[in-house]
Amino acid sequence: MSFQSSNTRTLKIAIDGPAGAGKSTVAREIARRLNLKYLDTGAMYRAITLKLYRARISLDDLEAIAELLENTALDVTADQRVLLDGEDVTAEIRKPYVNNLVSPVSTIPLVRRKLVQMQQAIAARSRGIVMDGRDIGTRVLPDADLKVYLDATLAERARRRFKEQLERNIHLTFEEVEAELKERDRIDSERADSPLTVAADACVIDTTDLTFEEVVAKIMSLISGRVKQR
Ligand code: DC
């Protein structure tokens, strides 16, 4: 990287996009290269979903949801372990039953308000952060130095997710993975409270025909341009 690392210290980078677009692997690599904190905000929605599921709380019982949120300790460690009330739920939150429930849970304004507050507090405490999610550029970090919207065709995203699930020993058919992504896209983009949309000032990157390295290189060059302007 040609610029001084001190210039990158306070950078805030928002990476949004639909499920399976490659956000988390790319965001983690950008954070590693720039020595910034990385936060996977989807993992936070997943952890709350797991807790609501275990507590058998109905998604329209707002009083119970408010109380649960009030009494939840959620922590994402530097090595990306997700701790829910002290329990390591990193693997559990990637399971199909959480995949199927997380988008409906994420439509609940109470849940969003709580998690957005936590995410903004984490960003404020950090000396530079890369965050990925659905509403980072539009809601969580509206003043981010760089906003990237990563996209890819549904078929390509399903191919990537299918491979990832197999590696995790989760056996779903390609059609099941594709249907789940399609339904999550629909709920995430149609919800009333901060839906998945492209921020007006975001750089859209279609990753369908790009390698991981190419995506990372494109973002690094965008960052380099922004840093020079500062
Ligand atoms: O990135 P992911 O697939 O782990 O996210 C899981 C779900 O969480 C996603 O379908 C919608 C929700 N989400 C959200 O609403 N806002 C975010 N910033 C991140 C995730």
PDB file of C-alpha atoms and ligand atoms in Angstrom:
ATOM      1  CA  MET A   1       0.000   0.000   0.000  1.00  0.00           C
ATOM      2  CA  SER A   2       1.492   3.313  -1.040  1.00  0.00           C
ATOM      3  CA  PHE A   3      -0.015   5.533   1.638  1.00  0.00           C
ATOM      4  CA  GLN A   4       1.061   5.883   5.238  1.00  0.00           C
ATOM      5  CA  SER A   5      -0.683   3.534   7.628  1.00  0.00           C
ATOM      6  CA  SER A   6      -1.394   6.454   9.972  1.00  0.00           C
ATOM      7  CA  ASN A   7      -3.706   7.850   7.263  1.00  0.00           C
ATOM      8  CA  THR A   8      -5.840   4.745   7.320  1.00  0.00           C
ATOM      9  CA  ARG A   9      -6.236   4.543  11.104  1.00  0.00           C
ATOM     10  CA  THR A  10      -9.536   6.371  11.378  1.00  0.00           C
ATOM     11  CA  LEU A  11     -11.015   5.050   8.163  1.00  0.00           C
ATOM     12  CA  LYS A  12     -14.588   3.854   8.254  1.00  0.00           C
ATOM     13  CA  ILE A  13     -15.491   1.506   5.445  1.00  0.00           C
ATOM     14  CA  ALA A  14     -19.025   0.257   4.810  1.00  0.00           C
ATOM     15  CA  ILE A  15     -19.592  -2.895   2.792  1.00  0.00           C
ATOM     16  CA  ASP A  16     -23.203  -3.759   2.011  1.00  0.00           C
ATOM     17  CA  GLY A  17     -24.945  -6.141  -0.329  1.00  0.00           C
ATOM     18  CA  PRO A  18     -27.155  -9.214  -0.529  1.00  0.00           C
ATOM     19  CA  ALA A  19     -26.358 -12.582   1.058  1.00  0.00           C
ATOM     20  CA  GLY A  20     -23.617 -14.514  -0.685  1.00  0.00           C
ATOM     21  CA  ALA A  21     -22.045 -11.537  -2.492  1.00  0.00           C
ATOM     22  CA  GLY A  22     -18.762 -12.186  -0.666  1.00  0.00           C
ATOM     23  CA  LYS A  23     -19.009  -9.299   1.795  1.00  0.00           C
ATOM     24  CA  SER A  24     -17.556 -10.928   4.871  1.00  0.00           C
ATOM     25  CA  THR A  25     -14.500 -12.596   3.286  1.00  0.00           C
ATOM     26  CA  VAL A  26     -13.687  -9.420   1.376  1.00  0.00           C
ATOM     27  CA  ALA A  27     -14.317  -7.106   4.348  1.00  0.00           C
ATOM     28  CA  ARG A  28     -12.178  -9.279   6.639  1.00  0.00           C
ATOM     29  CA  GLU A  29      -9.289  -9.188   4.147  1.00  0.00           C
ATOM     30  CA  ILE A  30      -9.515  -5.398   3.700  1.00  0.00           C
ATOM     31  CA  ALA A  31      -9.471  -4.979   7.487  1.00  0.00           C
ATOM     32  CA  ARG A  32      -6.466  -7.309   7.767  1.00  0.00           C
ATOM     33  CA  ARG A  33      -4.493  -5.440   5.103  1.00  0.00           C
ATOM     34  CA  LEU A  34      -5.196  -2.044   6.660  1.00  0.00           C
ATOM     35  CA  ASN A  35      -4.933  -3.240  10.241  1.00  0.00           C
ATOM     36  CA  LEU A  36      -8.456  -2.029  11.004  1.00  0.00           C
ATOM     37  CA  LYS A  37     -11.135  -3.598  13.151  1.00  0.00           C
ATOM     38  CA  TYR A  38     -13.654  -5.776  11.313  1.00  0.00           C
ATOM     39  CA  LEU A  39     -17.289  -6.193  12.325  1.00  0.00           C
ATOM     40  CA  ASP A  40     -19.717  -8.659  10.729  1.00  0.00           C
ATOM     41  CA  THR A  41     -23.058  -7.086  11.647  1.00  0.00           C
ATOM     42  CA  GLY A  42     -25.041 -10.012  10.198  1.00  0.00           C
ATOM     43  CA  ALA A  43     -23.558 -12.190  12.962  1.00  0.00           C
ATOM     44  CA  MET A  44     -25.203  -9.890  15.516  1.00  0.00           C
ATOM     45  CA  TYR A  45     -28.658 -10.279  13.909  1.00  0.00           C
ATOM     46  CA  ARG A  46     -28.028 -14.021  13.797  1.00  0.00           C
ATOM     47  CA  ALA A  47     -27.163 -14.197  17.511  1.00  0.00           C
ATOM     48  CA  ILE A  48     -30.339 -12.336  18.513  1.00  0.00           C
ATOM     49  CA  THR A  49     -32.323 -14.631  16.208  1.00  0.00           C
ATOM     50  CA  LEU A  50     -30.837 -17.667  17.959  1.00  0.00           C
ATOM     51  CA  LYS A  51     -31.755 -16.313  21.366  1.00  0.00           C
ATOM     52  CA  LEU A  52     -35.347 -15.515  20.303  1.00  0.00           C
ATOM     53  CA  TYR A  53     -35.654 -18.984  18.784  1.00  0.00           C
ATOM     54  CA  ARG A  54     -34.393 -20.720  21.907  1.00  0.00           C
ATOM     55  CA  ALA A  55     -36.668 -18.636  24.125  1.00  0.00           C
ATOM     56  CA  ARG A  56     -39.607 -19.484  21.807  1.00  0.00           C
ATOM     57  CA  ILE A  57     -40.598 -15.859  21.652  1.00  0.00           C
ATOM     58  CA  SER A  58     -43.111 -14.987  18.972  1.00  0.00           C
ATOM     59  CA  LEU A  59     -41.900 -12.250  16.618  1.00  0.00           C
ATOM     60  CA  ASP A  60     -44.980 -10.148  17.331  1.00  0.00           C
ATOM     61  CA  ASP A  61     -44.489 -10.217  21.114  1.00  0.00           C
ATOM     62  CA  LEU A  62     -42.678  -6.870  21.214  1.00  0.00           C
ATOM     63  CA  GLU A  63     -42.713  -6.651  24.992  1.00  0.00           C
ATOM     64  CA  ALA A  64     -40.924  -9.984  25.344  1.00  0.00           C
ATOM     65  CA  ILE A  65     -38.472  -9.012  22.586  1.00  0.00           C
ATOM     66  CA  ALA A  66     -37.688  -5.709  24.324  1.00  0.00           C
ATOM     67  CA  GLU A  67     -37.050  -7.531  27.592  1.00  0.00           C
ATOM     68  CA  LEU A  68     -34.857 -10.121  25.896  1.00  0.00           C
ATOM     69  CA  LEU A  69     -32.787  -7.390  24.205  1.00  0.00           C
ATOM     70  CA  GLU A  70     -32.438  -5.617  27.521  1.00  0.00           C
ATOM     71  CA  ASN A  71     -31.067  -8.780  29.113  1.00  0.00           C
ATOM     72  CA  THR A  72     -28.683  -9.899  26.409  1.00  0.00           C
ATOM     73  CA  ALA A  73     -24.919  -9.627  26.426  1.00  0.00           C
ATOM     74  CA  LEU A  74     -23.621  -9.783  22.868  1.00  0.00           C
ATOM     75  CA  ASP A  75     -19.958  -9.662  22.055  1.00  0.00           C
ATOM     76  CA  VAL A  76     -17.984 -10.162  18.854  1.00  0.00           C
ATOM     77  CA  THR A  77     -14.344 -10.838  19.699  1.00  0.00           C
ATOM     78  CA  ALA A  78     -11.326  -9.643  17.730  1.00  0.00           C
ATOM     79  CA  ASP A  79     -11.000 -13.133  16.225  1.00  0.00           C
ATOM     80  CA  GLN A  80     -14.677 -13.042  15.156  1.00  0.00           C
ATOM     81  CA  ARG A  81     -16.106 -15.417  17.766  1.00  0.00           C
ATOM     82  CA  VAL A  82     -19.680 -14.492  18.605  1.00  0.00           C
ATOM     83  CA  LEU A  83     -20.462 -14.652  22.308  1.00  0.00           C
ATOM     84  CA  LEU A  84     -24.107 -14.661  23.323  1.00  0.00           C
ATOM     85  CA  ASP A  85     -24.481 -14.281  27.086  1.00  0.00           C
ATOM     86  CA  GLY A  86     -20.960 -15.682  27.334  1.00  0.00           C
ATOM     87  CA  GLU A  87     -21.672 -18.743  25.153  1.00  0.00           C
ATOM     88  CA  ASP A  88     -19.689 -19.193  21.950  1.00  0.00           C
ATOM     89  CA  VAL A  89     -22.395 -19.460  19.260  1.00  0.00           C
ATOM     90  CA  THR A  90     -20.126 -18.842  16.258  1.00  0.00           C
ATOM     91  CA  ALA A  91     -20.996 -22.141  14.544  1.00  0.00           C
ATOM     92  CA  GLU A  92     -24.608 -22.372  15.698  1.00  0.00           C
ATOM     93  CA  ILE A  93     -25.652 -19.057  14.107  1.00  0.00           C
ATOM     94  CA  ARG A  94     -24.676 -20.343  10.622  1.00  0.00           C
ATOM     95  CA  LYS A  95     -27.115 -23.256  10.716  1.00  0.00           C
ATOM     96  CA  PRO A  96     -30.098 -23.452   8.309  1.00  0.00           C
ATOM     97  CA  TYR A  97     -32.750 -22.834  10.987  1.00  0.00           C
ATOM     98  CA  VAL A  98     -31.070 -19.512  11.827  1.00  0.00           C
ATOM     99  CA  ASN A  99     -30.678 -18.662   8.112  1.00  0.00           C
ATOM    100  CA  ASN A 100     -34.415 -19.123   7.688  1.00  0.00           C
ATOM    101  CA  LEU A 101     -35.415 -16.970  10.636  1.00  0.00           C
ATOM    102  CA  VAL A 102     -32.847 -14.169  10.589  1.00  0.00           C
ATOM    103  CA  SER A 103     -34.436 -11.979   7.901  1.00  0.00           C
ATOM    104  CA  PRO A 104     -37.858 -11.850   9.599  1.00  0.00           C
ATOM    105  CA  VAL A 105     -36.141 -11.022  12.917  1.00  0.00           C
ATOM    106  CA  SER A 106     -34.152  -8.254  11.188  1.00  0.00           C
ATOM    107  CA  THR A 107     -37.352  -6.504  10.106  1.00  0.00           C
ATOM    108  CA  ILE A 108     -38.235  -5.735  13.757  1.00  0.00           C
ATOM    109  CA  PRO A 109     -37.440  -2.044  14.436  1.00  0.00           C
ATOM    110  CA  LEU A 110     -36.718  -2.730  18.137  1.00  0.00           C
ATOM    111  CA  VAL A 111     -34.025  -5.227  17.188  1.00  0.00           C
ATOM    112  CA  ARG A 112     -32.549  -2.917  14.560  1.00  0.00           C
ATOM    113  CA  ARG A 113     -32.449   0.053  16.923  1.00  0.00           C
ATOM    114  CA  LYS A 114     -30.577  -1.925  19.561  1.00  0.00           C
ATOM    115  CA  LEU A 115     -28.051  -3.444  17.150  1.00  0.00           C
ATOM    116  CA  VAL A 116     -27.450  -0.219  15.223  1.00  0.00           C
ATOM    117  CA  GLN A 117     -26.685   1.526  18.543  1.00  0.00           C
ATOM    118  CA  MET A 118     -24.230  -1.228  19.463  1.00  0.00           C
ATOM    119  CA  GLN A 119     -22.581  -1.092  16.031  1.00  0.00           C
ATOM    120  CA  GLN A 120     -22.211   2.688  16.172  1.00  0.00           C
ATOM    121  CA  ALA A 121     -20.717   2.444  19.662  1.00  0.00           C
ATOM    122  CA  ILE A 122     -18.214  -0.177  18.460  1.00  0.00           C
ATOM    123  CA  ALA A 123     -17.259   2.087  15.520  1.00  0.00           C
ATOM    124  CA  ALA A 124     -16.869   5.091  17.835  1.00  0.00           C
ATOM    125  CA  ARG A 125     -14.528   3.130  20.128  1.00  0.00           C
ATOM    126  CA  SER A 126     -12.431   1.793  17.253  1.00  0.00           C
ATOM    127  CA  ARG A 127      -9.648   3.651  15.514  1.00  0.00           C
ATOM    128  CA  GLY A 128     -10.956   2.694  12.096  1.00  0.00           C
ATOM    129  CA  ILE A 129     -13.306  -0.084  11.088  1.00  0.00           C
ATOM    130  CA  VAL A 130     -14.560  -2.167   8.193  1.00  0.00           C
ATOM    131  CA  MET A 131     -18.185  -3.186   8.720  1.00  0.00           C
ATOM    132  CA  ASP A 132     -20.319  -5.376   6.534  1.00  0.00           C
ATOM    133  CA  GLY A 133     -24.085  -5.754   6.464  1.00  0.00           C
ATOM    134  CA  ARG A 134     -27.163  -4.409   4.717  1.00  0.00           C
ATOM    135  CA  ASP A 135     -27.593  -0.881   6.095  1.00  0.00           C
ATOM    136  CA  ILE A 136     -24.046   0.135   6.967  1.00  0.00           C
ATOM    137  CA  GLY A 137     -23.691   2.865   4.337  1.00  0.00           C
ATOM    138  CA  THR A 138     -27.292   4.038   4.629  1.00  0.00           C
ATOM    139  CA  ARG A 139     -27.873   3.863   8.382  1.00  0.00           C
ATOM    140  CA  VAL A 140     -25.020   2.715  10.628  1.00  0.00           C
ATOM    141  CA  LEU A 141     -22.111   4.700   9.148  1.00  0.00           C
ATOM    142  CA  PRO A 142     -23.696   7.352   6.891  1.00  0.00           C
ATOM    143  CA  ASP A 143     -20.418   9.298   7.068  1.00  0.00           C
ATOM    144  CA  ALA A 144     -18.212   6.331   6.054  1.00  0.00           C
ATOM    145  CA  ASP A 145     -15.094   7.254   4.070  1.00  0.00           C
ATOM    146  CA  LEU A 146     -15.932   4.600   1.524  1.00  0.00           C
ATOM    147  CA  LYS A 147     -19.200   2.783   0.840  1.00  0.00           C
ATOM    148  CA  VAL A 148     -19.089  -0.330  -1.277  1.00  0.00           C
ATOM    149  CA  TYR A 149     -22.102  -2.281  -2.472  1.00  0.00           C
ATOM    150  CA  LEU A 150     -21.078  -5.803  -3.447  1.00  0.00           C
ATOM    151  CA  ASP A 151     -23.454  -7.615  -5.746  1.00  0.00           C
ATOM    152  CA  ALA A 152     -23.535 -10.812  -7.826  1.00  0.00           C
ATOM    153  CA  THR A 153     -26.219 -12.749  -9.674  1.00  0.00           C
ATOM    154  CA  LEU A 154     -28.467 -14.986  -7.600  1.00  0.00           C
ATOM    155  CA  ALA A 155     -27.083 -18.090  -9.346  1.00  0.00           C
ATOM    156  CA  GLU A 156     -23.486 -17.154  -8.522  1.00  0.00           C
ATOM    157  CA  ARG A 157     -24.294 -16.273  -4.923  1.00  0.00           C
ATOM    158  CA  ALA A 158     -26.132 -19.574  -4.520  1.00  0.00           C
ATOM    159  CA  ARG A 159     -23.122 -21.444  -5.981  1.00  0.00           C
ATOM    160  CA  ARG A 160     -20.806 -19.800  -3.440  1.00  0.00           C
ATOM    161  CA  ARG A 161     -23.171 -20.394  -0.509  1.00  0.00           C
ATOM    162  CA  PHE A 162     -23.751 -24.011  -1.537  1.00  0.00           C
ATOM    163  CA  LYS A 163     -19.988 -24.690  -1.539  1.00  0.00           C
ATOM    164  CA  GLU A 164     -19.579 -22.918   1.815  1.00  0.00           C
ATOM    165  CA  GLN A 165     -22.404 -24.969   3.403  1.00  0.00           C
ATOM    166  CA  LEU A 166     -20.828 -28.230   2.165  1.00  0.00           C
ATOM    167  CA  GLU A 167     -17.515 -27.201   3.713  1.00  0.00           C
ATOM    168  CA  ARG A 168     -19.384 -26.670   6.998  1.00  0.00           C
ATOM    169  CA  ASN A 169     -20.875 -30.141   6.638  1.00  0.00           C
ATOM    170  CA  ILE A 170     -24.367 -28.739   6.072  1.00  0.00           C
ATOM    171  CA  HIS A 171     -26.083 -30.759   3.358  1.00  0.00           C
ATOM    172  CA  LEU A 172     -28.693 -28.762   1.485  1.00  0.00           C
ATOM    173  CA  THR A 173     -29.460 -29.047  -2.224  1.00  0.00           C
ATOM    174  CA  PHE A 174     -28.394 -26.241  -4.563  1.00  0.00           C
ATOM    175  CA  GLU A 175     -32.086 -25.458  -5.131  1.00  0.00           C
ATOM    176  CA  GLU A 176     -32.704 -25.144  -1.386  1.00  0.00           C
ATOM    177  CA  VAL A 177     -29.772 -22.756  -0.983  1.00  0.00           C
ATOM    178  CA  GLU A 178     -30.921 -20.678  -3.960  1.00  0.00           C
ATOM    179  CA  ALA A 179     -34.515 -20.486  -2.671  1.00  0.00           C
ATOM    180  CA  GLU A 180     -33.325 -19.436   0.804  1.00  0.00           C
ATOM    181  CA  LEU A 181     -31.134 -16.648  -0.616  1.00  0.00           C
ATOM    182  CA  LYS A 182     -33.946 -15.428  -2.855  1.00  0.00           C
ATOM    183  CA  GLU A 183     -36.366 -15.255   0.058  1.00  0.00           C
ATOM    184  CA  ARG A 184     -33.813 -13.482   2.279  1.00  0.00           C
ATOM    185  CA  ASP A 185     -33.112 -10.953  -0.509  1.00  0.00           C
ATOM    186  CA  ARG A 186     -36.827 -10.303  -0.793  1.00  0.00           C
ATOM    187  CA  ILE A 187     -37.371  -9.732   2.940  1.00  0.00           C
ATOM    188  CA  ASP A 188     -34.143  -7.727   3.387  1.00  0.00           C
ATOM    189  CA  SER A 189     -34.962  -5.372   0.510  1.00  0.00           C
ATOM    190  CA  GLU A 190     -38.687  -4.994   1.128  1.00  0.00           C
ATOM    191  CA  ARG A 191     -38.663  -4.298   4.883  1.00  0.00           C
ATOM    192  CA  ALA A 192     -39.790  -0.841   5.983  1.00  0.00           C
ATOM    193  CA  ASP A 193     -36.958  -0.121   8.440  1.00  0.00           C
ATOM    194  CA  SER A 194     -33.588   0.484   6.690  1.00  0.00           C
ATOM    195  CA  PRO A 195     -33.987  -1.995   3.844  1.00  0.00           C
ATOM    196  CA  LEU A 196     -31.106  -3.250   1.746  1.00  0.00           C
ATOM    197  CA  THR A 197     -30.557  -0.502  -0.834  1.00  0.00           C
ATOM    198  CA  VAL A 198     -27.568   0.994  -2.591  1.00  0.00           C
ATOM    199  CA  ALA A 199     -26.496   4.184  -0.776  1.00  0.00           C
ATOM    200  CA  ALA A 200     -26.494   7.175  -3.137  1.00  0.00           C
ATOM    201  CA  ASP A 201     -22.738   7.574  -2.687  1.00  0.00           C
ATOM    202  CA  ALA A 202     -21.795   3.873  -2.790  1.00  0.00           C
ATOM    203  CA  CYS A 203     -19.480   2.257  -5.335  1.00  0.00           C
ATOM    204  CA  VAL A 204     -21.231  -0.785  -6.769  1.00  0.00           C
ATOM    205  CA  ILE A 205     -19.037  -3.773  -7.598  1.00  0.00           C
ATOM    206  CA  ASP A 206     -20.552  -6.730  -9.414  1.00  0.00           C
ATOM    207  CA  THR A 207     -18.456  -9.671  -8.253  1.00  0.00           C
ATOM    208  CA  THR A 208     -20.117 -12.312 -10.468  1.00  0.00           C
ATOM    209  CA  ASP A 209     -17.125 -12.658 -12.807  1.00  0.00           C
ATOM    210  CA  LEU A 210     -14.406 -11.393 -10.466  1.00  0.00           C
ATOM    211  CA  THR A 211     -12.020 -13.407  -8.330  1.00  0.00           C
ATOM    212  CA  PHE A 212     -11.668 -12.687  -4.619  1.00  0.00           C
ATOM    213  CA  GLU A 213      -8.267 -11.067  -5.322  1.00  0.00           C
ATOM    214  CA  GLU A 214      -9.755  -8.817  -7.999  1.00  0.00           C
ATOM    215  CA  VAL A 215     -12.518  -7.599  -5.684  1.00  0.00           C
ATOM    216  CA  VAL A 216     -10.043  -6.895  -2.895  1.00  0.00           C
ATOM    217  CA  ALA A 217      -7.709  -5.057  -5.305  1.00  0.00           C
ATOM    218  CA  LYS A 218     -10.575  -2.896  -6.598  1.00  0.00           C
ATOM    219  CA  ILE A 219     -11.585  -1.879  -3.073  1.00  0.00           C
ATOM    220  CA  MET A 220      -7.982  -1.233  -2.024  1.00  0.00           C
ATOM    221  CA  SER A 221      -7.583   1.074  -4.988  1.00  0.00           C
ATOM    222  CA  LEU A 222     -10.818   2.923  -4.108  1.00  0.00           C
ATOM    223  CA  ILE A 223      -9.538   3.344  -0.534  1.00  0.00           C
ATOM    224  CA  SER A 224      -6.207   4.588  -1.778  1.00  0.00           C
ATOM    225  CA  GLY A 225      -8.026   7.258  -3.821  1.00  0.00           C
ATOM    226  CA  ARG A 226     -10.113   8.351  -0.833  1.00  0.00           C
ATOM    227  CA  VAL A 227      -7.143   8.533   1.508  1.00  0.00           C
ATOM    228  CA  LYS A 228      -5.235  10.746  -0.924  1.00  0.00           C
ATOM    229  CA  GLN A 229      -8.201  13.133  -1.001  1.00  0.00           C
ATOM    230  CA  ARG A 230      -8.295  13.513   2.796  1.00  0.00           C
TER     231      ARG A 230
HETATM  232  O1   DC B   1     -24.804 -11.096   6.363  1.00  0.00           O
HETATM  233  P1   DC B   1     -25.657 -12.246   6.889  1.00  0.00           P
HETATM  234  O2   DC B   1     -26.190 -13.133   5.796  1.00  0.00           O
HETATM  235  O3   DC B   1     -25.018 -13.009   7.979  1.00  0.00           O
HETATM  236  O4   DC B   1     -26.934 -11.492   7.541  1.00  0.00           O
HETATM  237  C1   DC B   1     -27.997 -12.206   8.108  1.00  0.00           C
HETATM  238  C2   DC B   1     -29.273 -11.389   8.076  1.00  0.00           C
HETATM  239  O5   DC B   1     -29.164 -10.303   8.979  1.00  0.00           O
HETATM  240  C3   DC B   1     -29.646 -10.776   6.734  1.00  0.00           C
HETATM  241  O6   DC B   1     -30.454 -11.634   5.972  1.00  0.00           O
HETATM  242  C4   DC B   1     -30.369  -9.515   7.122  1.00  0.00           C
HETATM  243  C5   DC B   1     -29.833  -9.162   8.482  1.00  0.00           C
HETATM  244  N1   DC B   1     -28.912  -8.030   8.497  1.00  0.00           N
HETATM  245  C6   DC B   1     -29.463  -6.778   8.530  1.00  0.00           C
HETATM  246  O7   DC B   1     -30.687  -6.650   8.470  1.00  0.00           O
HETATM  247  N2   DC B   1     -28.660  -5.690   8.643  1.00  0.00           N
HETATM  248  C7   DC B   1     -27.340  -5.821   8.699  1.00  0.00           C
HETATM  249  N3   DC B   1     -26.577  -4.736   8.825  1.00  0.00           N
HETATM  250  C8   DC B   1     -26.749  -7.106   8.641  1.00  0.00           C
HETATM  251  C9   DC B   1     -27.565  -8.199   8.523  1.00  0.00           C
END
